[in-house]
Short mmCIF file of C-alpha atoms in Angstrom, two decimals:
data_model
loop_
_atom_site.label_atom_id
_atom_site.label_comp_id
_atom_site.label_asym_id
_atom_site.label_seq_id
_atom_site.Cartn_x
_atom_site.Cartn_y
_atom_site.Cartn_z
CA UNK P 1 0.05 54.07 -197.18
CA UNK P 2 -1.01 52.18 -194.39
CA UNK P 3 -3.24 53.67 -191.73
CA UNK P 4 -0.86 55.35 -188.94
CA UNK P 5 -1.41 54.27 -185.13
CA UNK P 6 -0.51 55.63 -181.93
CA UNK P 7 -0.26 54.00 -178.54
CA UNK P 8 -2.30 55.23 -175.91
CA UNK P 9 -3.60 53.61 -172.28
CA UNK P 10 -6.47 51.84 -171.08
CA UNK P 11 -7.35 51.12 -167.83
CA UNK P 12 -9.18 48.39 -165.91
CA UNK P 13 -10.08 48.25 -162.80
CA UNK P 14 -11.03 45.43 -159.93
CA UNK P 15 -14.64 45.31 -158.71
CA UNK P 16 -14.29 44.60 -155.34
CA UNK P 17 -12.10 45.73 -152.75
CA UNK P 18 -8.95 43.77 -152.89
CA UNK P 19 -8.56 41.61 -149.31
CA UNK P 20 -5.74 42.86 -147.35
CA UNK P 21 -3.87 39.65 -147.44
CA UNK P 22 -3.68 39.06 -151.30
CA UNK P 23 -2.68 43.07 -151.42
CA UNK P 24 0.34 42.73 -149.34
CA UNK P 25 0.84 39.66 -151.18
CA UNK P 26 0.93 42.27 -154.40
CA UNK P 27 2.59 44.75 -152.21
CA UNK P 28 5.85 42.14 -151.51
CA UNK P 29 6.25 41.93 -155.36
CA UNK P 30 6.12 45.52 -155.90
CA UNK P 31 8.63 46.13 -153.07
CA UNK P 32 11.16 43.35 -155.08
CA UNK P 33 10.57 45.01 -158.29
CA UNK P 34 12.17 48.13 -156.42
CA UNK P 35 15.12 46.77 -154.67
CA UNK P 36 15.64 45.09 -158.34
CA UNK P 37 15.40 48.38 -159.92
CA UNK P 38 17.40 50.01 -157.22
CA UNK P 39 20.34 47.70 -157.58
CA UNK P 40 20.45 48.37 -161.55
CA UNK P 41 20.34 51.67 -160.59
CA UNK P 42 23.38 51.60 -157.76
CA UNK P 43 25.50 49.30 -160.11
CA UNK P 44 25.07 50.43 -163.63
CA UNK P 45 23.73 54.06 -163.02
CA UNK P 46 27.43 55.49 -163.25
CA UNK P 47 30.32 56.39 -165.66
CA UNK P 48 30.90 52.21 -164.98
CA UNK P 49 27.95 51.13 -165.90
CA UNK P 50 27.58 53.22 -169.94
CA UNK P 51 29.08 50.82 -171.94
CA UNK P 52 26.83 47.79 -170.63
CA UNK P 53 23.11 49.61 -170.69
CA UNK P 54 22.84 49.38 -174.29
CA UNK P 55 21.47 47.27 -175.59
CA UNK P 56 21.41 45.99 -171.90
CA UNK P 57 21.99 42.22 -172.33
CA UNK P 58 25.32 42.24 -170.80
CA UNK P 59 23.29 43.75 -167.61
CA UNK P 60 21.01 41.04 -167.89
CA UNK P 61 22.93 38.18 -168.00
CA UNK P 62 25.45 39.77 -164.95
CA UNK P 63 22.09 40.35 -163.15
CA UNK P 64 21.75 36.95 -163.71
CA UNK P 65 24.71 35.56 -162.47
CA UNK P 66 24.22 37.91 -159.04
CA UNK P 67 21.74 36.08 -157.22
CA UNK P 68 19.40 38.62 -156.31
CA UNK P 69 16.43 37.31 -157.73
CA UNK P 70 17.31 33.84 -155.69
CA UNK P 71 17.57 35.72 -152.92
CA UNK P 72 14.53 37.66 -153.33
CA UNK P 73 12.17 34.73 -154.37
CA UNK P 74 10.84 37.11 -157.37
CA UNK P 75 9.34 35.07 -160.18
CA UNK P 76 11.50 35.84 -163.56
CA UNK P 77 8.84 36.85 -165.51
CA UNK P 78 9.07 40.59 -162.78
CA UNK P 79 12.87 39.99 -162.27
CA UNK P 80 14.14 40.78 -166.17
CA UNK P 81 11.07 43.40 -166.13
CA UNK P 82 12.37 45.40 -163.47
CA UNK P 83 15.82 45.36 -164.64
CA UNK P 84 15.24 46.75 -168.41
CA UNK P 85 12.54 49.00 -166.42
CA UNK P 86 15.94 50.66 -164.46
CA UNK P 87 17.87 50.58 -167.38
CA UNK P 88 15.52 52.40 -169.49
CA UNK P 89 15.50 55.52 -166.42
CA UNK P 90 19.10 54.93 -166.93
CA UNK P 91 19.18 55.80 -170.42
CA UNK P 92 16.76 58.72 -169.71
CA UNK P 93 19.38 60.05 -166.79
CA UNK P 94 21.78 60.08 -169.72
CA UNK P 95 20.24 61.69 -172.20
CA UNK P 96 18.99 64.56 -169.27
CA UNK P 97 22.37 64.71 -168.43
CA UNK P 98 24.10 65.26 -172.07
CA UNK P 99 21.03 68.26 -172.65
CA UNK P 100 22.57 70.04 -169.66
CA UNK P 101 25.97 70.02 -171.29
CA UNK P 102 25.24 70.80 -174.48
CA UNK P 103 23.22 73.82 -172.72
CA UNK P 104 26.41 74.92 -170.54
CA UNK P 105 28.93 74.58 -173.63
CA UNK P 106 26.47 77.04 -175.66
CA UNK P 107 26.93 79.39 -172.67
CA UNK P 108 30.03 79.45 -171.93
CA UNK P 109 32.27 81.63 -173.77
CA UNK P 110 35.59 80.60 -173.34
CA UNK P 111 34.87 78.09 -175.49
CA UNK P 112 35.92 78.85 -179.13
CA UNK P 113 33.46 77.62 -182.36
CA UNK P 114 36.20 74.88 -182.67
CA UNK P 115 35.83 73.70 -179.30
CA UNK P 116 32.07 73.29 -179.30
CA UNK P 117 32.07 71.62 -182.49
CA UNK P 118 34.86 68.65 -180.81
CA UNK P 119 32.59 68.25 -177.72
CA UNK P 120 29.22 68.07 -180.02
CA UNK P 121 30.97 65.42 -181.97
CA UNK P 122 32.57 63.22 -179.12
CA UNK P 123 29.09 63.80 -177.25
CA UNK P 124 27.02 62.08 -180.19
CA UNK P 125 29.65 59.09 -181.02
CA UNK P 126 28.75 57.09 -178.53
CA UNK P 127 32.37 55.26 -178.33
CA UNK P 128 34.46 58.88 -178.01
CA UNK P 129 32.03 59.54 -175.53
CA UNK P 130 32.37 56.27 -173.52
CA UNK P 131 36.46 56.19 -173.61
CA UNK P 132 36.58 60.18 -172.71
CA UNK P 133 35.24 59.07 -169.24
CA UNK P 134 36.24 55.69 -168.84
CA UNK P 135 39.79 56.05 -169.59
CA UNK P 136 39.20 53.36 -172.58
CA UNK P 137 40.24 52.66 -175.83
CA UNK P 138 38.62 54.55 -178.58
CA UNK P 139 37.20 52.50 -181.48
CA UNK P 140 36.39 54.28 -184.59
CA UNK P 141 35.56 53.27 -187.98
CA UNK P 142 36.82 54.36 -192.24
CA UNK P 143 35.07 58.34 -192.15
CA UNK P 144 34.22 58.89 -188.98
CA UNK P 145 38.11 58.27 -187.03
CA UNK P 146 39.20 60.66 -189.42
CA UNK P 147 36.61 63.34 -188.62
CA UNK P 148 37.58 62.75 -185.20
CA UNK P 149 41.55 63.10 -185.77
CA UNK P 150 40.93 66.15 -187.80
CA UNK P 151 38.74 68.02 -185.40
CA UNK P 152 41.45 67.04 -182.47
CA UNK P 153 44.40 68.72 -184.42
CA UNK P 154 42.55 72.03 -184.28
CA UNK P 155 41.76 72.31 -180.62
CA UNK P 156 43.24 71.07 -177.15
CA UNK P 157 41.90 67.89 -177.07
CA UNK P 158 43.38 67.40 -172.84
CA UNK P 159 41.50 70.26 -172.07
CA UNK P 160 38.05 69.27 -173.77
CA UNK P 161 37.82 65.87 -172.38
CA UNK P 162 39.06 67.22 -168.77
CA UNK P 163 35.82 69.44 -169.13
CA UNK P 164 33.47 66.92 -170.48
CA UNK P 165 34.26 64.93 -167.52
CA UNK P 166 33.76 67.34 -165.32
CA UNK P 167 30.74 68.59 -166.54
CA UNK P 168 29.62 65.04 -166.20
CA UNK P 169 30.66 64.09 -162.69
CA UNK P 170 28.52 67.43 -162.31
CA UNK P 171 25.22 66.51 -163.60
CA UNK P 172 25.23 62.93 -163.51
CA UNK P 173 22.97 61.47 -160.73
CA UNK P 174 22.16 57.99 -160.63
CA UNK P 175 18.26 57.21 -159.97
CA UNK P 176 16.72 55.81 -156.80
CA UNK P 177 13.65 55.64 -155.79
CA UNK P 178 11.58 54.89 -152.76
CA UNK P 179 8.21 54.39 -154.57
CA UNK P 180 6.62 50.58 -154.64
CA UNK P 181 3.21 51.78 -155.83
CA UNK P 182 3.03 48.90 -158.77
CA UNK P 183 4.69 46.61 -161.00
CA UNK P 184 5.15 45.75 -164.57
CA UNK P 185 3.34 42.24 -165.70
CA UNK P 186 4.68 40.26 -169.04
CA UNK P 187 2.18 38.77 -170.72
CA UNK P 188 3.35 35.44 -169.15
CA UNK P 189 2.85 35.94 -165.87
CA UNK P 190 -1.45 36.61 -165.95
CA UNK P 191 -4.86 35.30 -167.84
CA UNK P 192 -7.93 36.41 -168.36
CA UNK P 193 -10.82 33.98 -167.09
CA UNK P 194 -14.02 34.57 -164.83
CA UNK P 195 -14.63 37.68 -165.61
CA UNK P 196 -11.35 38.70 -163.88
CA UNK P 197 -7.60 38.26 -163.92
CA UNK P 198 -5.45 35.96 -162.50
CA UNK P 199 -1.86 37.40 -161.83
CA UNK P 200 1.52 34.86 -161.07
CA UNK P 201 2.34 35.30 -157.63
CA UNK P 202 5.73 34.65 -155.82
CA UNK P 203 5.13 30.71 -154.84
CA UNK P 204 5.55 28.52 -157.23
CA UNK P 205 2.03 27.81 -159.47
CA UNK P 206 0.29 30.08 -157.67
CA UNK P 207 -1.77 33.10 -158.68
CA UNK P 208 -3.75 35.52 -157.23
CA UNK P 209 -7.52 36.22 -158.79
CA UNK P 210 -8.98 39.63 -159.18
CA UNK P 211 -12.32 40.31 -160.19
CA UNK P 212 -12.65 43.28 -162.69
CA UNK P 213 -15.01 45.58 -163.60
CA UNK P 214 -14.97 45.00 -167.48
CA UNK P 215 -14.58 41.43 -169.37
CA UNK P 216 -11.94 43.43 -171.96
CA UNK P 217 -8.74 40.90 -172.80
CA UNK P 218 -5.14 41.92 -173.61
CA UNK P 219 -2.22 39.49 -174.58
CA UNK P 220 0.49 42.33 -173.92
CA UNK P 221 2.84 43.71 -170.76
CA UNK P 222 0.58 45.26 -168.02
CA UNK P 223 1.37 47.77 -165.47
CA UNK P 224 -0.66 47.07 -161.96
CA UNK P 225 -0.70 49.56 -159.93
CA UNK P 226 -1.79 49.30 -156.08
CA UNK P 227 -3.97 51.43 -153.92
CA UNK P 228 -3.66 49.91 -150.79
CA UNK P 229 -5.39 52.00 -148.44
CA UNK P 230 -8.55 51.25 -150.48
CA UNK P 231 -7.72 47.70 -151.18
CA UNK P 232 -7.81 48.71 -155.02
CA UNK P 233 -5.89 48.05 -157.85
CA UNK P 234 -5.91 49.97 -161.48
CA UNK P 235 -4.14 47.49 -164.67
CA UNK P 236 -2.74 49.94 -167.10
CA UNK P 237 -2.86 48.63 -170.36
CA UNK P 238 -0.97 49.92 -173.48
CA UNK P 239 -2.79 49.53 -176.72
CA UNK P 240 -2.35 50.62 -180.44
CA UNK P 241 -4.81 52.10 -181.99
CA UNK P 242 -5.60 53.74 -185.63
CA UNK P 243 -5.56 57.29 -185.68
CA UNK P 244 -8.68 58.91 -186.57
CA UNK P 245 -9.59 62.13 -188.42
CA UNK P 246 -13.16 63.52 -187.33
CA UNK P 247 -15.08 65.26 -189.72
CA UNK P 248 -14.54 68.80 -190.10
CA UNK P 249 -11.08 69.01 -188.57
CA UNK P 250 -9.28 71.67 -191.08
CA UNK P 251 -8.24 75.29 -190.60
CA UNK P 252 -4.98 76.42 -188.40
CA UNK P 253 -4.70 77.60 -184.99
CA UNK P 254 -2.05 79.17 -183.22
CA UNK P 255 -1.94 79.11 -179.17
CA UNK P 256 -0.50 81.30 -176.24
CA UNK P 257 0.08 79.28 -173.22
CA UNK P 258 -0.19 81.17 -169.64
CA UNK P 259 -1.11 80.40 -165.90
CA UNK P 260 -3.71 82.59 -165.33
CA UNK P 261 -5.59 81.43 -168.82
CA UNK P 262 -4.43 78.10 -170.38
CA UNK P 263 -5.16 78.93 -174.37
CA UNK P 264 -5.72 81.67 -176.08
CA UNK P 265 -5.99 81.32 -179.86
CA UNK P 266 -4.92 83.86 -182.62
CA UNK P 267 -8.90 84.77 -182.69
CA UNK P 268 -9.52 85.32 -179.23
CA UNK P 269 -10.83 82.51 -177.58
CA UNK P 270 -9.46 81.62 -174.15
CA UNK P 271 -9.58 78.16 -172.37
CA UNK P 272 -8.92 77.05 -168.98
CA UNK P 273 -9.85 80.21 -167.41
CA UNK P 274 -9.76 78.49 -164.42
CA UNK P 275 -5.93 76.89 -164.08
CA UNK P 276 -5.10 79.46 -161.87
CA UNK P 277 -7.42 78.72 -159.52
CA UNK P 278 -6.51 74.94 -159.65
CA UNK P 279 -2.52 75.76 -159.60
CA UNK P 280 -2.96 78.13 -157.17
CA UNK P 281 -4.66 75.49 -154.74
CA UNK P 282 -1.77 72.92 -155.47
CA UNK P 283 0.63 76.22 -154.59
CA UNK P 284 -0.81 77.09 -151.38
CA UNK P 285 -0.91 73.55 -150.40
CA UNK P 286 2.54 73.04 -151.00
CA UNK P 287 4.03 76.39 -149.37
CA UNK P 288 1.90 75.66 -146.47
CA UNK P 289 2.57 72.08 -146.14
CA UNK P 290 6.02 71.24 -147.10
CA UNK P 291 7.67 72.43 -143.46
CA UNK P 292 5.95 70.14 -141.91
CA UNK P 293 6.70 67.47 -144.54
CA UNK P 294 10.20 68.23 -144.40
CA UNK P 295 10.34 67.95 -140.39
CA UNK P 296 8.71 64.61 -141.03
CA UNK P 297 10.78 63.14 -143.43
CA UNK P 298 11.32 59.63 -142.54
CA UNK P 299 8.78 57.50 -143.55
CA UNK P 300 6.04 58.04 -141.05
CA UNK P 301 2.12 59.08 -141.39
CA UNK P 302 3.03 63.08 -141.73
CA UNK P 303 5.19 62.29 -144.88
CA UNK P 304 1.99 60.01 -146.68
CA UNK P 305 -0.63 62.06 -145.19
CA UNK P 306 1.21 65.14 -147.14
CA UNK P 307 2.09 63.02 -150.17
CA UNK P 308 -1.51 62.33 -150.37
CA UNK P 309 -3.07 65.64 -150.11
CA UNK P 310 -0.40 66.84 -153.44
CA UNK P 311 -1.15 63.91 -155.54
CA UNK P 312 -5.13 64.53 -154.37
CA UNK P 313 -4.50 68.31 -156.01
CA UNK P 314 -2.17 67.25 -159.26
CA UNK P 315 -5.04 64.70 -159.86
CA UNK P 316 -7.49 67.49 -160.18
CA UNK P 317 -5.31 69.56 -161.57
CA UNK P 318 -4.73 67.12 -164.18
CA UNK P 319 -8.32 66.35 -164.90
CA UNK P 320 -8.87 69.69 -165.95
CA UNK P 321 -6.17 70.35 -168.70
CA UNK P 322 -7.72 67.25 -170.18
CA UNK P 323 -11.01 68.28 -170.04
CA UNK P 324 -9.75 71.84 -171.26
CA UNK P 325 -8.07 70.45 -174.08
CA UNK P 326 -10.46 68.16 -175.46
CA UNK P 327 -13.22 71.16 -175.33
CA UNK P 328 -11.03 73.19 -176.90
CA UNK P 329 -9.94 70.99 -180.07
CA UNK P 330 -13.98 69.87 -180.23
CA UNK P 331 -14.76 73.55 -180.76
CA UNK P 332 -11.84 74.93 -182.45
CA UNK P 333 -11.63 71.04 -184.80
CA UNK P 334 -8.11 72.67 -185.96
CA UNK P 335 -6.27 70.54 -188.88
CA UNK P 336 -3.15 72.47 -187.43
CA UNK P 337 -2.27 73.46 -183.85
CA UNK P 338 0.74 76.12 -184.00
CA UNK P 339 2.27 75.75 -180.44
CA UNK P 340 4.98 78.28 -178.56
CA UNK P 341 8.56 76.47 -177.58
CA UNK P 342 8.40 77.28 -173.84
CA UNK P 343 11.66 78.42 -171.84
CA UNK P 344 12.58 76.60 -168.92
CA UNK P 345 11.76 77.33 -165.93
CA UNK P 346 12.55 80.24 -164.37
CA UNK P 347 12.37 82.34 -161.48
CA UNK P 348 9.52 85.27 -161.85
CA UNK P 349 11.83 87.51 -159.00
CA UNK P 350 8.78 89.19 -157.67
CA UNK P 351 8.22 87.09 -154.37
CA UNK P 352 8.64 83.46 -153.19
CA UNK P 353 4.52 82.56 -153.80
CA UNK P 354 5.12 83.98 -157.63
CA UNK P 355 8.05 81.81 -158.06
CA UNK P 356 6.81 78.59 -156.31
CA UNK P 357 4.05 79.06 -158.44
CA UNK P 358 6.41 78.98 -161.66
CA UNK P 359 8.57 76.65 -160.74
CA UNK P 360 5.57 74.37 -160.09
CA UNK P 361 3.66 75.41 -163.94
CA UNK P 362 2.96 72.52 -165.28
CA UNK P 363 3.42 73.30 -168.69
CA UNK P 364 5.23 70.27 -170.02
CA UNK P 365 2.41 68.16 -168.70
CA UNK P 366 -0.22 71.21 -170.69
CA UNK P 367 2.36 70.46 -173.78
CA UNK P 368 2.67 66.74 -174.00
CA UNK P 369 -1.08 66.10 -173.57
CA UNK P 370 -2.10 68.54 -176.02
CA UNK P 371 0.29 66.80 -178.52
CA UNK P 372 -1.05 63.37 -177.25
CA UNK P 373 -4.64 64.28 -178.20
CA UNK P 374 -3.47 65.88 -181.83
CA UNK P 375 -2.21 62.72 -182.56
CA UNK P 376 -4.99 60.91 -181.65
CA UNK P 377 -7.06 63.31 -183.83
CA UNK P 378 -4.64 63.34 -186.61
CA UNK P 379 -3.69 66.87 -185.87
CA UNK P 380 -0.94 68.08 -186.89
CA UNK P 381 1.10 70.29 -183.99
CA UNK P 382 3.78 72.32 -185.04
CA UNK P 383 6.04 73.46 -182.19
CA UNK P 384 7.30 77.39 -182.69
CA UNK P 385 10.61 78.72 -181.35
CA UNK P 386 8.87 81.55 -179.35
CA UNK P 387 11.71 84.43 -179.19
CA UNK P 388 10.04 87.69 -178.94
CA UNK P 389 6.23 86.32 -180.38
CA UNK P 390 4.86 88.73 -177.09
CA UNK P 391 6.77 92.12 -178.19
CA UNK P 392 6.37 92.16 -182.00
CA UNK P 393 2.95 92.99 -183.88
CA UNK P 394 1.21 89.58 -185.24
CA UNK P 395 -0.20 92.21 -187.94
CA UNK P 396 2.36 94.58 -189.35
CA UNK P 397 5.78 92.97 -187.77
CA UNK P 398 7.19 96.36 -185.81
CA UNK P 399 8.32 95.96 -182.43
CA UNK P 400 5.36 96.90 -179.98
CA UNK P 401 4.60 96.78 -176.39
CA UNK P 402 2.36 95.69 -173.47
CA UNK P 403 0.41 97.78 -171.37
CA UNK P 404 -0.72 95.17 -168.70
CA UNK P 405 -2.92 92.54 -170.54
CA UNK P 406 -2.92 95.31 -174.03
CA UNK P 407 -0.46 95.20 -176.70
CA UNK P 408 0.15 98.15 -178.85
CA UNK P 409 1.43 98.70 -181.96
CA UNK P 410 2.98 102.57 -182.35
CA UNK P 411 3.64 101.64 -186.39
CA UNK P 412 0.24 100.40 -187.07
CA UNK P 413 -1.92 101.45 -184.50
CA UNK P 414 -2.93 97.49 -183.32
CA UNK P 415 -4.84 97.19 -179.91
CA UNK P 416 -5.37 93.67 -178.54
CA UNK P 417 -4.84 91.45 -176.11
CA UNK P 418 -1.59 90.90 -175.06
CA UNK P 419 -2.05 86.53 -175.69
CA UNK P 420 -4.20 87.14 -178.38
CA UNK P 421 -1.44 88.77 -179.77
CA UNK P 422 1.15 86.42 -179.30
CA UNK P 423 -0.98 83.71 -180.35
CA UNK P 424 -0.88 85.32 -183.72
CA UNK P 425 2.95 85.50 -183.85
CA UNK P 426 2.90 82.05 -182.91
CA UNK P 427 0.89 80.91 -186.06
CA UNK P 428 2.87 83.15 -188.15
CA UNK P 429 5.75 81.98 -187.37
CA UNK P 430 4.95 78.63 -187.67
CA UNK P 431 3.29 78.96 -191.47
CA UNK P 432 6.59 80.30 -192.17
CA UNK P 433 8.61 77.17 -190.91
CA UNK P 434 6.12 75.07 -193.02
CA UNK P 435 6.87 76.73 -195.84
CA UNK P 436 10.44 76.89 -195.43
#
């Protein structure tokens, strides 16, 4: 078999301080890109626009036709960018949106076996789906119009759609956004040459030179994003690259996940001792600043000067779960990384710090950059439904308890730590769904 790859970012960045003419130069094309983006959004973001954002050429050739990038003097090679840029946070709205259904028509229990298995099935044919809300005709092919006709006769099928619409106009929100931070680049529209990179600018045969750091080359889309204040720019380059097994990488691991200790492993080890601290700084900052930013809401130096302070803690944040991660993997050099299925989020119901601090966890971030680094390591990370891993004994099975930061066992007699524990039921568990 072929060697498997994985696509992970690179980053240059320019040497000197980009002058504060060519910046708002890069700062006008950024600001295009977002009122291209924006209008995708407004026109195509609704029940409307579903049948025409996949594969998204008939959005691209009516984007076309509008004018806008006339009007806006943008240079095609951002224009079409943008516009499958919006469409693809489209698509993402959509899928969001179809998760939170499926999760309210498990929970709600006037809805028979029958029922749920009609909505599942209109939900993934992506015609049934589109002529439930649009009002449109229904176009079905040989097996699967029958499967549809035969699940209709057993349920009310007026009823079902009436809900799946509502539950639509419900969750549905079409994107916006305000940001104009950076831009996508095709390939097309820079080149490499002078130890720097020139980048297509709005007038015609012009383009703007920016010295870099490195002399690295790339012949694929870019992403440049702008620092203005700083006059500093960072190119965000996707690559592919082979995945690599270090030496010694074999053995299994399983992991408990927590705020006040990132890992703890089914032997005992703990990393990130210190995300509390770090999550607790981005808490504070947030409970103590976001009145203020609220009162200050319009776009004005409160609202950046806040904005600026959160991203300034995230970044740190950040930093650390990488650096936590990749010390843990070097010392642990796992083959297999067992990982708990974590719950969403949730209010602790103790006080408003507690929850803030919850509702702020960032645990998918933890979770998708731990996978990130197993791939790149050719790890293999198994994700474990996590029902009840922190009240049953990793050893014996029998329902225990925990005693503060101490689980117990009464049929066995097992003492341990409480994640210690669960990180056991969490490898268990997910041997067991291997072998299944």
């Amino acid at each position: 078999m072929p060697p498997q790859t994985i696509f992970k970012t690179v980053y240059q960045y320019n040497k000197i301080p980009v002058p504060s003419g060519d910046m708002t130069k890069l700062q006008e094309i950024a600001g295009d890109c977002r009122s291209v983006r924006n209008y995708v959004y407004e026109r195509y973001g609704g029940i409307g626009g579903l049948s025409k954002i996949y594969p998204g050429y008939a959005v691209q050739n009516e984007m076309t036709r509008s004018g806008l990038r006339e009007r806006l003097g943008l240079p095609s090679v951002y224009f079409y960018l943008s516009i499958f840029d919006a469409l693809e946070d489209i698509r993402s709205q959509w899928t969001h949106t179809k998760s939170r259904i499926e999760q309210n028509i498990r929970a709600n229990h006037e809805l028979t076996p029958k029922d749920r298995h009609y909505l599942r099935f209109v939900m993934k044919q992506r015609s049934c789906f589109e002529a439930i809300l649009t009002g449109g005709r229904m176009e079905l092919s040989g097996d699967w119009e029958k499967s549809y006709e035969a699940l209709g006769e057993k349920v009310n099928v007026h009823r079902l759609n009436q809900y799946l619409r509502r539950q639509v106009r419900r969750h549905l929100r079409k994107p916006h956004t305000e940001t104009a931070d950076g831009f996508p680049v095709s390939a097309k529209a820079y080149r490499y040459a002078d130890h720097g990179i020139y980048v297509a600018m709005k007038e015609k045969r012009k383009r703007l030179f920016i010295l870099l750091t490195d002399n690295n080359r790339y012949d694929r889309q870019i992403y440049i994003r702008l620092y203005p204040k700083d006059g500093n720019i960072t190119i965000n380059v996707p690559i592919e690259v082979r995945q690599r097994k270090p030496a010694g990488y074999d053995g299994e691991i399983g992991l408990a996940i927590g705020m006040r200790r990132m890992f703890v492993t089914d032997r005992g080890s703990v990393y990130g001792e210190r995300y509390l601290e770090y999550q607790s700084a981005l808490t504070d900052y947030v409970q103590k600043k976001l009145p203020g930013h609220r009162r200050n809401a319009e776009n004005n130096p409160g609202t950046k000067k806040y904005d600026a302070g959160k991203a300034r803690l995230e970044a740190a944040l950040r930093t650390y779960v990488n650096a936590e991660i990749n010390r843990m993997l070097e010392t642990e050099k796992p083959g297999t990384v067992y990982f708990p299925k974590l719950p969403g989020v949730s209010k602790a119901g103790i006080n408003k710090k507690v929850n803030t601090a919850v509702s702020m966890w960032q645990k998918g971030y933890v979770k998708s950059r731990l996978a990130q680094k197993c791939k790149e390591r050719s790890v293999e990370f198994v994700e474990v439904f996590g029902k009840g891993i922190s009240v049953t004994c990793s050893y014996c099975g029998a329902a225990g308890k925990k005693d503060g930061e101490i689980f117990r066992c009464n049929s066995c007699g097992l003492e341990m730590p409480e994640k210690q524990n669960t990180a056991g039921n969490v490898m268990r568990k997910g041997q067991e769904l291997k072998r299944s």
